[in-house]
Coordinates of C-alpha atoms in Angstrom, one line a residue:
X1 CA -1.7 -11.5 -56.6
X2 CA -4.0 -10.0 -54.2
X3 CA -1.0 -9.1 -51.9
X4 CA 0.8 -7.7 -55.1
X5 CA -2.3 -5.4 -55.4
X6 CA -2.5 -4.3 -51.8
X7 CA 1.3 -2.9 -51.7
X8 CA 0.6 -0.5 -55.0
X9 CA -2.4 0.8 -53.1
X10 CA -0.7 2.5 -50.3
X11 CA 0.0 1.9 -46.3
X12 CA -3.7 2.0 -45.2
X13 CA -4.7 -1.0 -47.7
X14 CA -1.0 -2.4 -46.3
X15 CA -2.9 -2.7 -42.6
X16 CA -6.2 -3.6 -43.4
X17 CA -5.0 -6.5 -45.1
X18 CA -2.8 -7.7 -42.5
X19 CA -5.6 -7.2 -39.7
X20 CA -7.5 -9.5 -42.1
X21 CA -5.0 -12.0 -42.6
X22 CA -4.4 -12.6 -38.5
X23 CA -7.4 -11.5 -37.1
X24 CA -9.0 -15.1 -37.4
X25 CA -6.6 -17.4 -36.7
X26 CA -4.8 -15.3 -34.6
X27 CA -6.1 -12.4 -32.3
X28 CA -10.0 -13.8 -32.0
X29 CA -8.6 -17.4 -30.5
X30 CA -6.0 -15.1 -28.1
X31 CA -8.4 -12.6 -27.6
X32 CA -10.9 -15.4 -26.3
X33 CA -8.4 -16.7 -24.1
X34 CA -7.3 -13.4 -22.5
X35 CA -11.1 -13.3 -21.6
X36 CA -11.1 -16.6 -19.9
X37 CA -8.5 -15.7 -17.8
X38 CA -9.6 -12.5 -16.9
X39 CA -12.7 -13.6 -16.3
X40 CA -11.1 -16.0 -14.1
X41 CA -9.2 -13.6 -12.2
X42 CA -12.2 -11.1 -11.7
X43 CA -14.4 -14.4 -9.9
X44 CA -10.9 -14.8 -7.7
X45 CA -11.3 -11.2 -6.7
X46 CA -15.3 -11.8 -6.1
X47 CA -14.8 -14.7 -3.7
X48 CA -12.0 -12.4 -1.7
X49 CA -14.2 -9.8 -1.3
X50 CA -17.4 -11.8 -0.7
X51 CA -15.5 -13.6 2.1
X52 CA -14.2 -10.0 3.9
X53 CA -17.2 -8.7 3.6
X54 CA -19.1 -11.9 5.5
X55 CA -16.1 -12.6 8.0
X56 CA -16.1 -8.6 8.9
X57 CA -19.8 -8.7 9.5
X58 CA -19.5 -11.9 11.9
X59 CA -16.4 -9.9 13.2
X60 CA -18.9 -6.9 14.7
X61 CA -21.8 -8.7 15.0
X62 CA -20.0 -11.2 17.7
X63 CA -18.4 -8.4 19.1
X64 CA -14.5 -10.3 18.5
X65 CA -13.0 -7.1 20.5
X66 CA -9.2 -7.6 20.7
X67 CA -9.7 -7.4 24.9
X68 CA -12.4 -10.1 24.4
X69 CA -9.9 -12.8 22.6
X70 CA -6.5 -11.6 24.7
X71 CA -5.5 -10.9 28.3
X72 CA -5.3 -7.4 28.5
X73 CA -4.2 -5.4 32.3
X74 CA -3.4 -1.5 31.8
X75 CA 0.1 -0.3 33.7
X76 CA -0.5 1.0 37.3
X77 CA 2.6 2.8 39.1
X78 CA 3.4 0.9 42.0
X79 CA 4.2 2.8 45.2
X80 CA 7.1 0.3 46.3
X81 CA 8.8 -0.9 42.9
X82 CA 7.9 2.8 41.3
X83 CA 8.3 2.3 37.7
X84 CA 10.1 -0.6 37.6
X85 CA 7.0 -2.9 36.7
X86 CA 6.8 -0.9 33.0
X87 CA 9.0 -3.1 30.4
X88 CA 11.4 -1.1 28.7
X89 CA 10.3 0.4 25.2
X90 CA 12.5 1.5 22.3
X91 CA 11.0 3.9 19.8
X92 CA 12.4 3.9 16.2
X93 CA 12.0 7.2 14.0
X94 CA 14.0 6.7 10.7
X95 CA 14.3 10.1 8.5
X96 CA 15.3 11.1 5.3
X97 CA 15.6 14.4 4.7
X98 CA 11.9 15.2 6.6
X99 CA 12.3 18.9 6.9
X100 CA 8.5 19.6 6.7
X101 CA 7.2 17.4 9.4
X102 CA 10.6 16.5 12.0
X103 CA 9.5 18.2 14.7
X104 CA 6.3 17.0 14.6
X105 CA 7.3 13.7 14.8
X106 CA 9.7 14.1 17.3
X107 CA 6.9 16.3 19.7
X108 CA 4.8 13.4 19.5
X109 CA 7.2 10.8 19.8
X110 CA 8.7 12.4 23.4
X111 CA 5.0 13.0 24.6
X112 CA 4.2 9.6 24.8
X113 CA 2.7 8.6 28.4
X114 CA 5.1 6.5 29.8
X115 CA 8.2 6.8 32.4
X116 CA 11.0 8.5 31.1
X117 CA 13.4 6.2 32.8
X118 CA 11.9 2.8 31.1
X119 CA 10.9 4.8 27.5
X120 CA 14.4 5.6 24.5
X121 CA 13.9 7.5 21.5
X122 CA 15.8 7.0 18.5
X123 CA 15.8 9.2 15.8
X124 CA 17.4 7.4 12.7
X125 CA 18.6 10.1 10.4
X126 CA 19.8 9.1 6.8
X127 CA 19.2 12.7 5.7
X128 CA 21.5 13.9 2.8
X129 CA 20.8 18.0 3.1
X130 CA 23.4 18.9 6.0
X131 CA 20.8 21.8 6.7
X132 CA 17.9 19.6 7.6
X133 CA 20.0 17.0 9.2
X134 CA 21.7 20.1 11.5
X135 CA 17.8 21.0 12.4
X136 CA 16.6 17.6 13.4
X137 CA 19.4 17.0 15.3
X138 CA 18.8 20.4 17.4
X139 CA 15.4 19.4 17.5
X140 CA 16.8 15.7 19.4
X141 CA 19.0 17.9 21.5
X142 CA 16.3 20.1 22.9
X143 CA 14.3 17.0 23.8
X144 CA 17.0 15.5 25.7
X145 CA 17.3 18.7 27.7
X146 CA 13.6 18.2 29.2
X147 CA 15.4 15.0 30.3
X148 CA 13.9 12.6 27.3
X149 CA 16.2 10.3 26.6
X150 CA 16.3 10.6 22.6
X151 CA 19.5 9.5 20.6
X152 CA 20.4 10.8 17.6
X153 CA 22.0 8.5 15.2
X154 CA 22.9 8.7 11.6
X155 CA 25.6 6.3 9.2
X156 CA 27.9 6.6 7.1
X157 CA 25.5 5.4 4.1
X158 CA 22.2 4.3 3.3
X159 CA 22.6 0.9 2.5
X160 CA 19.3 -0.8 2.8
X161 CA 17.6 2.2 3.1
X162 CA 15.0 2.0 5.5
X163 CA 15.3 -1.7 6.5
X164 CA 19.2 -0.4 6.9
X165 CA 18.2 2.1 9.0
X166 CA 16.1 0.3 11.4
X167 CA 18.7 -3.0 11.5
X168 CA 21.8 -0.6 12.3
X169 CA 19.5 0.8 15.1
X170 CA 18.8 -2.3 17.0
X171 CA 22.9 -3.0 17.1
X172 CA 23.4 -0.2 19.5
X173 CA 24.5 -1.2 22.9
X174 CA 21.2 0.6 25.1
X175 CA 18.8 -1.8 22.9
X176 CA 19.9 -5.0 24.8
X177 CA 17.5 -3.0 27.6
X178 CA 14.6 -2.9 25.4
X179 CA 11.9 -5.4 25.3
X180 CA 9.7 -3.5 22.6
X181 CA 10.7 -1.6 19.7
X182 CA 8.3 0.9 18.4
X183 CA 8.0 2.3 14.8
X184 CA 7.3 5.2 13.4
X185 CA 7.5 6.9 10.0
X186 CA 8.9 10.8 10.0
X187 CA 4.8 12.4 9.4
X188 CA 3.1 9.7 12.2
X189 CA 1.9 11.4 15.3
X190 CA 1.0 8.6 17.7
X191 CA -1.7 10.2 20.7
X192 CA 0.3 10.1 23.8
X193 CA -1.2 6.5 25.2
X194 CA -0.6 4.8 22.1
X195 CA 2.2 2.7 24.5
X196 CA -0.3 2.4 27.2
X197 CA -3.0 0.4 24.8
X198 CA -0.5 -1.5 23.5
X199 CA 2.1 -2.7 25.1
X200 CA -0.6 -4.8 27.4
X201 CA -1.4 -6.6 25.1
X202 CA 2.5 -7.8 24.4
X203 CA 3.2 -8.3 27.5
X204 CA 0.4 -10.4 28.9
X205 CA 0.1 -12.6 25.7
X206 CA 3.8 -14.0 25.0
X207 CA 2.3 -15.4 22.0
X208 CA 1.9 -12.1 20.3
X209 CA 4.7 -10.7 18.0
X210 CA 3.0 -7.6 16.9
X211 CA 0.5 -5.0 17.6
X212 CA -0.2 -3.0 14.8
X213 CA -2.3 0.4 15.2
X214 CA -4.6 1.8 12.5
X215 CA -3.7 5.1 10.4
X216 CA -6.0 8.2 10.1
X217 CA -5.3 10.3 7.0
X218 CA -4.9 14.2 8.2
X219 CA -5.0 15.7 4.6
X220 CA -7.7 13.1 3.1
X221 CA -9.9 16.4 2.2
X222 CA -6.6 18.3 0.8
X223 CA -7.5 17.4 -3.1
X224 CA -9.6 14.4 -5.0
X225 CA -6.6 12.1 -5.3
X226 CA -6.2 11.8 -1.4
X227 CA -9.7 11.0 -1.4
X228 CA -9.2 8.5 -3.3
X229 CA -6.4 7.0 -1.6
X230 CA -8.6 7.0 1.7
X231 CA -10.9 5.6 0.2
X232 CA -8.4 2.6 -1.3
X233 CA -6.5 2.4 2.3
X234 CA -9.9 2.6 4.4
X235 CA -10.9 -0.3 3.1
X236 CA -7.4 -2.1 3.7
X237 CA -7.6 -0.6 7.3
X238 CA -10.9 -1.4 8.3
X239 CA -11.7 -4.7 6.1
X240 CA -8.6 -6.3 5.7
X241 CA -6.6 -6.1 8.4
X242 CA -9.4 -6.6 10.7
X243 CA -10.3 -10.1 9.7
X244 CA -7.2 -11.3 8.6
X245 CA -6.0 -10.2 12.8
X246 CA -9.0 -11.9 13.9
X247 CA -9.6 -15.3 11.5
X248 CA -5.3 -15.5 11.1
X249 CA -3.9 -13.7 13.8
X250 CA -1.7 -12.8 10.6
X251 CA -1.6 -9.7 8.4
X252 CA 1.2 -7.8 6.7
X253 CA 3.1 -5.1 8.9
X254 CA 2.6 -1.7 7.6
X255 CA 5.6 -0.9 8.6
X256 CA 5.0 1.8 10.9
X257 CA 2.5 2.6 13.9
X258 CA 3.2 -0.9 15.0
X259 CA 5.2 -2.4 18.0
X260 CA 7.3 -5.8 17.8
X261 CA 8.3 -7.9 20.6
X262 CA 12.3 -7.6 19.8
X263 CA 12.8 -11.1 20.7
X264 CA 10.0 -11.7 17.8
X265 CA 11.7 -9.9 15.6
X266 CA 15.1 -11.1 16.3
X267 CA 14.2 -15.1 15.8
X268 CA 12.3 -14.0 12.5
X269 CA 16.3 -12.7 11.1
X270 CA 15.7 -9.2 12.0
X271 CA 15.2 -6.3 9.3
X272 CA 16.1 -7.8 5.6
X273 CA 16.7 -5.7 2.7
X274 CA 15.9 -8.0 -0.2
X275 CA 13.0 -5.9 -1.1
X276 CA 11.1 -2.7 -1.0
X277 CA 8.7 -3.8 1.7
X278 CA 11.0 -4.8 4.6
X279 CA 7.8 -4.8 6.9
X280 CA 5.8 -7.0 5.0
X281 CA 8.9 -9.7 4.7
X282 CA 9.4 -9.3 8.4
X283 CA 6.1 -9.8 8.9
X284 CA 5.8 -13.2 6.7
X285 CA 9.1 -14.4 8.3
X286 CA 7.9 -13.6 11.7
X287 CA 4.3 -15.6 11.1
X288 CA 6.1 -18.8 9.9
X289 CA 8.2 -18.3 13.2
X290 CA 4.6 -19.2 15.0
X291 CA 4.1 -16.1 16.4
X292 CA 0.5 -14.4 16.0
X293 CA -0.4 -10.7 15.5
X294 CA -3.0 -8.5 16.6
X295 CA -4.4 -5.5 15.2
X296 CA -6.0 -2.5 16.9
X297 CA -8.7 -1.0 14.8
X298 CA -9.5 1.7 17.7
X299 CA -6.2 2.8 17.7
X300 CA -5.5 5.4 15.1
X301 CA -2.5 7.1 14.6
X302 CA -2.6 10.0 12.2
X303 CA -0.5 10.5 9.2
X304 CA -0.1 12.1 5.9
X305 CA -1.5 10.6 2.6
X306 CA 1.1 11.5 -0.6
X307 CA -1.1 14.4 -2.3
X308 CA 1.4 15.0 -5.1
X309 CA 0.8 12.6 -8.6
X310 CA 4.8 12.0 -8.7
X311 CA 4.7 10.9 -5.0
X312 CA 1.7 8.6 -5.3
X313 CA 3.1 7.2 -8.1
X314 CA 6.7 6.4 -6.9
X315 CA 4.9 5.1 -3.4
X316 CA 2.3 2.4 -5.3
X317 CA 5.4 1.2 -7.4
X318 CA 7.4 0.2 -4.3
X319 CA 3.8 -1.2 -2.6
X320 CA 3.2 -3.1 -5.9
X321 CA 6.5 -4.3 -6.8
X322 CA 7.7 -5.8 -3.4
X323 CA 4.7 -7.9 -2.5
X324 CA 5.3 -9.4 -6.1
X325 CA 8.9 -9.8 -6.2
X326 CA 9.0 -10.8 -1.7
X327 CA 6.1 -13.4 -3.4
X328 CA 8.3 -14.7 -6.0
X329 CA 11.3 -15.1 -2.9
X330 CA 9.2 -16.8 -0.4
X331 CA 6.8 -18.7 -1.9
X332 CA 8.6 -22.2 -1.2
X333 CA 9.6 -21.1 2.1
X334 CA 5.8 -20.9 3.3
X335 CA 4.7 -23.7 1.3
X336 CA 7.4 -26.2 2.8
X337 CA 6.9 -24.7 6.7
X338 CA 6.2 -26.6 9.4
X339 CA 5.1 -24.1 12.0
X340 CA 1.9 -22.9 10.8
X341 CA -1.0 -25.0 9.7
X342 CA -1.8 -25.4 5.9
X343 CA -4.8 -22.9 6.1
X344 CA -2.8 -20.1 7.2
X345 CA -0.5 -21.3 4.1
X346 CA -2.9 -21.2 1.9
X347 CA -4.5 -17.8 3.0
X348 CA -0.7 -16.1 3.1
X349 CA -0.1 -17.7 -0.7
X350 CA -3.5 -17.4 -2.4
X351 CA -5.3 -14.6 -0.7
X352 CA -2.8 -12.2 1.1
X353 CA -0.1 -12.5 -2.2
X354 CA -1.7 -13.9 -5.4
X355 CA -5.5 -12.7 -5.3
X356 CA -4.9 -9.1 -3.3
X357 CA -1.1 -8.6 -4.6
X358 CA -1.0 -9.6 -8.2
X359 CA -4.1 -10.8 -9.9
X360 CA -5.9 -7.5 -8.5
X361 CA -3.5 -5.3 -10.3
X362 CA -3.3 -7.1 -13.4
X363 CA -6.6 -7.9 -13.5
X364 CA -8.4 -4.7 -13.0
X365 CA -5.8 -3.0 -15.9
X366 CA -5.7 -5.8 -18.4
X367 CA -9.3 -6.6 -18.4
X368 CA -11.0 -3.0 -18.4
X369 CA -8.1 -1.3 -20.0
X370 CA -6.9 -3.6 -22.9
X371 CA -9.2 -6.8 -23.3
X372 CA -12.6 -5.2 -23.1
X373 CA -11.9 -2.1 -25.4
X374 CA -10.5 -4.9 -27.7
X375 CA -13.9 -6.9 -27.7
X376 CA -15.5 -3.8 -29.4
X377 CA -12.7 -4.0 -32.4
X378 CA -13.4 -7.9 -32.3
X379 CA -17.2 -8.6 -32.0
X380 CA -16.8 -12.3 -32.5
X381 CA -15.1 -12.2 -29.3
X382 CA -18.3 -11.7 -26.5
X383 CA -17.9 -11.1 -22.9
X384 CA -20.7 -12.2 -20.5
X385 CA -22.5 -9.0 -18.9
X386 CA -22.0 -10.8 -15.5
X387 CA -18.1 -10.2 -16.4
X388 CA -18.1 -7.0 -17.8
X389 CA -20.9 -5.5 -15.3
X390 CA -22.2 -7.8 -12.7
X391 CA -18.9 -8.9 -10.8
X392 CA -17.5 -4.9 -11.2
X393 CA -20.7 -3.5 -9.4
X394 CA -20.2 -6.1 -6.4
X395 CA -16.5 -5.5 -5.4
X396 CA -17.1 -1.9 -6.1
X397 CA -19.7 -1.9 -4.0
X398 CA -18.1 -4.0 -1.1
X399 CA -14.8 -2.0 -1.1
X400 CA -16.6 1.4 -1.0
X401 CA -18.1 0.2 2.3
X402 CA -15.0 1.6 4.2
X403 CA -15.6 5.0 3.4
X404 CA -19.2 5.9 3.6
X405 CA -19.0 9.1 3.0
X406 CA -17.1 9.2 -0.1
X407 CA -19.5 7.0 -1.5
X408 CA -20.6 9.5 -4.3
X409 CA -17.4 9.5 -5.4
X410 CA -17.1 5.8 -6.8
X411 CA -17.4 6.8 -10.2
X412 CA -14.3 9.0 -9.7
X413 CA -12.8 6.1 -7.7
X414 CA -13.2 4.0 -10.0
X415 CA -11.7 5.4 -12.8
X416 CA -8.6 6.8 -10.9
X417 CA -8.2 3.0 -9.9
X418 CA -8.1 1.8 -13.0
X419 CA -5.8 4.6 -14.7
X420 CA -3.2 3.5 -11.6
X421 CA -3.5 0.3 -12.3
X422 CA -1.2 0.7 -15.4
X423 CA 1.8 1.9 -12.8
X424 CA 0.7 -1.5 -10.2
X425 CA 0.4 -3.7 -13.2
X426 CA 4.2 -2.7 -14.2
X427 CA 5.5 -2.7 -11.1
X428 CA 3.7 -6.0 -10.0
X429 CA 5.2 -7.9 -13.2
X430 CA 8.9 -6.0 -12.6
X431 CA 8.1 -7.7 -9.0
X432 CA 7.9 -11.1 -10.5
X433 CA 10.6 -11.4 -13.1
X434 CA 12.7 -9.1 -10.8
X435 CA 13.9 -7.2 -13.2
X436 CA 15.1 -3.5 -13.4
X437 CA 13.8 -1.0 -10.8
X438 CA 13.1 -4.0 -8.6
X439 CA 14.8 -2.6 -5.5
X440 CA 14.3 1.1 -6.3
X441 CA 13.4 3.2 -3.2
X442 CA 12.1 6.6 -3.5
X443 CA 11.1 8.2 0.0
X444 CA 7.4 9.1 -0.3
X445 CA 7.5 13.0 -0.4
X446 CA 5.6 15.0 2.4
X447 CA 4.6 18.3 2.2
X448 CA 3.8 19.4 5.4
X449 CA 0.3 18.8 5.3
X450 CA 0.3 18.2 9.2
X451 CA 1.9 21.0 9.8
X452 CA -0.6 23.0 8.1
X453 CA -3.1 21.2 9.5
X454 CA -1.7 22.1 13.1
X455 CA -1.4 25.5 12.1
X456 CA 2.0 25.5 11.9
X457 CA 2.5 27.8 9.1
X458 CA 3.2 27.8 5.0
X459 CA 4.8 24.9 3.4
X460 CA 8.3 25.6 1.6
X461 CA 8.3 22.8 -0.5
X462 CA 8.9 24.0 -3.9
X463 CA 7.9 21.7 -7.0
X464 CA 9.4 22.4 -9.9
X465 CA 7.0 21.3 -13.2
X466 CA 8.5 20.9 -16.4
X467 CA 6.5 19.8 -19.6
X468 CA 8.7 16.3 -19.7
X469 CA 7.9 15.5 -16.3
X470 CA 4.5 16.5 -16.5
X471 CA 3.3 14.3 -19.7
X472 CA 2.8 10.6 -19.0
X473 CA 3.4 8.6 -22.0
X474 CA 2.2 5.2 -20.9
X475 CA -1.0 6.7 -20.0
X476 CA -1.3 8.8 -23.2
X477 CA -0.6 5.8 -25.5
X478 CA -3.5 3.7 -23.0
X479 CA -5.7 7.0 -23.3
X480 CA -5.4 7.3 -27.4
X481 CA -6.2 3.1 -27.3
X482 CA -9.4 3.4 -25.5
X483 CA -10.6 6.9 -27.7
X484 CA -9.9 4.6 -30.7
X485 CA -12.2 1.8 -29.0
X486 CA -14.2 4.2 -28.4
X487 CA -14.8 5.9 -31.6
X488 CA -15.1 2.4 -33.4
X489 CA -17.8 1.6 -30.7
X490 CA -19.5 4.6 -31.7
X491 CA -19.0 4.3 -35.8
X492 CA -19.5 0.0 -35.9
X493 CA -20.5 -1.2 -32.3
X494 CA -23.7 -2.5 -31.2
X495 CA -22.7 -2.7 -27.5
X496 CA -22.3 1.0 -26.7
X497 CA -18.8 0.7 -24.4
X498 CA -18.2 3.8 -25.8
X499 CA -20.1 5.3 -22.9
X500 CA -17.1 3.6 -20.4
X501 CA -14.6 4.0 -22.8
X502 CA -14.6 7.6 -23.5
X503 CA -14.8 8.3 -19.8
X504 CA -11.7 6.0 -19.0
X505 CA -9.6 7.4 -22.1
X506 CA -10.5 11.3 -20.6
X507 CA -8.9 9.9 -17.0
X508 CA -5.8 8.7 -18.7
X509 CA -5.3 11.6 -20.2
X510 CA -5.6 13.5 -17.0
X511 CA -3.3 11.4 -16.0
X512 CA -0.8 11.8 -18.8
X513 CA -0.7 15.4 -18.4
X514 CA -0.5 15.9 -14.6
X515 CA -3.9 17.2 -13.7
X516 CA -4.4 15.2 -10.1
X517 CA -3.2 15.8 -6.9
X518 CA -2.2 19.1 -5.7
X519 CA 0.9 21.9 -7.1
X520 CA 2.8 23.6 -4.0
X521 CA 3.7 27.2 -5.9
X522 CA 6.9 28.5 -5.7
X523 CA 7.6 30.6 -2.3

C-alpha cells in the first residue's frame, strides 16, 4: 500500500523511498566496511612513510655516502695505454617526434667528458613527422663531423615503443664493444661528467647492475601544476630512492639518467614490452637476477616536468597503470625466487608494488573522495578523527619534507593530489584486471621549456583547445558528488566537512574544465 502511494506522488517520493528501503540493511553495513578498509589502507601508508622518514634520517645522520659503502677510483689517462684503460660506453637517446628539445639532447649527449674513441652515441628515432625526423638526423650528422661517433638509427615501425626502441638498438653489431649502455630521454641534459661519476662505480663493484642519477626539474617554477609535480617527484627522488638504494640496494629504474651494465641487462631478458614501464620490469627482473643497484642522489640531471594538464594526465596513466598491471605479471615470479632473500621479497611485493603502487592511489581517492563525503549523507556511519585527520596530517607532513620550499603550498598539493587520484585510481585498477588501455603509450609532450630556459628562443608548439577536450567529465560528475556532500553537510551535518568538501569539489571542477597547467598560444 505504502509503495502504491509513493508512485502516484511523483519521482522525488519514488527516491526517497528507495534510499529508505536500502539505506539500513544495505549502504550503512557497506558503507562501514568501505571505512574499515580504508582505514586499513591509510595505517599501511602511515607505517611506509613513518619507516622512510626514520631510515632517511639514519641514512644522513650515518653519513651512508655511496663512496663510503662502494669501491669507487675516478679514470686517469694513462701515458702508455692512452685511453685504453676507459671501458667502452654506449649512450641510448630514443625520440619520437622531439622537435622542441633534439638538439638539446643531442649537445649534451656529445659533450660528455670521456674519449671519443671508447664513447658511441645512438640516437633512436621512431619519429613519425619526416620534417623533424630530417632535422634530428642533420643534427646527428653535424656531430659526427666534429668526429663524435653518433649513429643515427630509425625502424621500420614502432613496435614496443620505447622498450622496442631501446631492444632493437642493443642488436646492432658496434654494441658487442660496449660494456655500459647509457639512457637518456629526448629533454635530459646530463652535465658533461655524468660518465665520469658513474661508470666507477660499475666498474670497480661487479656486483652492481645499475647506477641511477637523480632528476632536477628545469621548468618546476613555469606554472602551479609543475610545482606540484616537484613537489610529488622530490619526494620519490630524495626519500625513496635513497633508502630503498641504501637498505635494498633495489629500487625501480626510472628509465632514463641511469647506466646498466649490458651483461646485467642481458641475463635479466633484455628490454620487454609487456607493459608501459619497461624500466621498472627491467629493473625487477634484473634484482631477482642478484644483482644490486645504487643510486646517486648528488647527481642530478636536469629535465622537463609535463606542464600541460593533457600531458600530465596521459603520463600518470602509463606510471599508474604499469606498476599495477607489471604487479599483477610478476607477483609469483618474485615470491617463488630463489636469488634474493625473503626481505627483499617482501619489500619489492608489499612496499615498492602494493602500499606505494596501488593502495596509495586507491586509497587517497576512494577514502577522501567517495567514502568520507558519504559519511556525511550516512551519519550512523562514523569515522575516527585519527582516520579522517590525524593519519592525513602525518604523511602530508612527511612527504612535504622533500620540498621545503613549497611547503606553503600543501594545501594546494593536497588537493591537486587528490583530484589526480581519480585518473591513478582508474588506471591502477585497468593495471590489475588488464583490461582496455592497458598497453597504451602516449609520449609525454614537451614543450620546449629547456630551450626557453637556455634562451633558445619561442616555443612553436601549438595547442589546439576545444570545449570537448577541455571539459573533464569524470571530474565534473566527482566535483557535483562532493558539492552535494557538501551542501547536505551544511543543511543536516553536525561534523562540518563541508569546510573540505567544498574546497575539493571547487579543485575538481578546475579540473573538469582545464584550468591547470599552462596554454602555449597559437604562433
Amino acid at each position: 500500500m505504502e509503495a502504491f502511494e509513493v508512485v502516484n506522488e511523483g519521482i522525488g517520493m519514488q527516491i526517497e523511498f528507495i534510499w529508505r528501503k536500502i539505506r539500513e540493511p544495505v549502504i550503512v553495513p557497506m558503507l562501514r566496511v568501505a571505512v574499515f578498509l580504508c582505514l586499513g589502507m591509510s595505517l599501511m601508508m602511515l607505517v611506509d612513510k613513518v619507516y622512510m622518514g626514520i631510515s632517511i634520517c639514519l641514512v644522513k645522520m650515518f653519513g651512508r655516502k655511496p663512496e663510503k659503502r662502494y669501491k669507487w677510483e675516478c679514470f686517469e689517462d694513462d701515458l702508455e695505454l692512452g685511453n685504453s684503460n676507459y671501458p667502452m660506453v654506449l649512450v641510448q637517446i630514443p625520440m619520437y617526434n622531439e622537435g622542441e628539445v633534439y638538439q638539446l639532447s643531442i649537445g649534451a649527449a656529445c659533450g660528455l667528458s670521456w674519449p671519443s674513441n671508447r664513447l658511441i652515441i645512438q640516437i633512436l628515432d621512431d619519429s613519425t613527422d619526416p620534417t623533424i625526423k630530417e632535422l634530428v638526423q642533420v643534427e646527428c650528422n653535424i656531430w659526427g663531423s666534429k668526429g663524435v661517433n653518433i649513429k643515427y638509427e630509425v625502424r621500420d615501425n614502432r613496435n614496443g615503443y620505447k622498450a622496442g626502441a631501446l631492444r632493437e638498438g642493443m642488436k646492432h653489431s658496434y654494441v658487442t664493444q660496449c660494456d655500459y649502455v647509457v639512457i637518456f630521454d629526448a629533454d635530459f641534459q646530463p652535465q658533461p661528467d655524468f660518465l665520469r661519476r658513474t661508470i666507477p662505480f660499475l666498474v670497480n663493484n661487479p656486483e652492481i647492475g645499475l647506477v641511477q642519477a637523480r632528476w632536477k626539474f628545469v621548468n618546476a617554477d613555469e606554472c602551479l601544476m609543475t610545482r606540484m609535480q616537484q613537489m610529488s617527484l622530490d619526494y620519490h627522488f630524495k626519500v625513496e630512492q635513497e633508502v630503498s638504494s641504501s637498505a635494498y640496494a633495489f629500487f625501480g629504474f626510472n628509465g632514463t639518467a641511469g647506466v646498466w651494465r649490458i651483461s646485467a641487462l642481458n641475463e635479466a631478458g633484455g628490454w620487454k614490452d609487456r607493459t608501459t614501464v619497461e624500466d621498472m620490469d627491467l629493473s625487477v627482473r634484473a634484482s631477482l637476477k642478484g644483482w644490486k643497484f645504487l643510486y646517486l642522489s648528488n647527481l642530478q640531471v636536469i629535465n622537463e616536468l609535463p606542464s600541460t594538464l593533457k600531458a600530465f594526465r596521459y603520463q600518470q596513466h602509463r606510471w599508474s597503470c604499469g606498476p599495477a598491471n607489471l604487479f599483477r605479471k610478476t607477483a609469483m615470479e618474485i615470491f617463488a625466487s630463489k636469488n634474493v632473500s625473503l626481505w627483499k621479497k617482501i619489500y619489492i611485493l608489499y612496499s615498492f608494488f602494493f602500499v606505494r603502487k596501488i593502495v596509495a592511489h586507491v586509497n587517497t581517492f576512494v577514502f577522501y573522495c567517495i567514502v568520507l563525503p558519504a559519511t556525511v549523507v550516512v551519519p550512523e556511519v562514523v569515522v575516527p578523527k585519527w582516520g579522517s585527520v590525524y593519519i592525513p596530517f602525518v604523511i602530508t607532513l612527511l612527504k612535504s619534507v622533500g620540498t621545503p620550499r613549497s611547503f606553503h603550498l600543501v594545501s594546494f598539493w593536497i588537493l591537486f593530489e587528490n583530484t589526480m587520484s581519480l585518473h591513478r585510481t582508474k588506471a591502477t585498477i585497468i593495471g590489475l584486471l588488464e583490461a582496455s588501455r592497458v598497453n597504451e603509450w602516449v609520449v609525454t609532450e614537451k614543450l620546449g621549456a629547456t630551450l626557453k630556459a637556455k634562451g633558445g628562443g619561442k616555443v612553436s608548439k601549438n595547442i589546439q583547445l576545444k570545449i570537448g577536450d577541455r571539459i573533464g567529465m569524470s571530474e565534473l560528475c566527482v566535483g557535483l558528488y562532493l558539492l552535494f556532500c557538501g551542501s547536505y553537510d551544511v543543511m543536516y551535518g553536525k561534523n562540518q566537512f563541508f569546510v573540505f568538501l567544498y574546497i575539493q569539489s571547487i579543485a575538481f571542477f578546475i579540473l573538469a574544465f582545464g584550468y591547470v597547467g599552462t596554454v602555449v598560444p597559437n604562433s
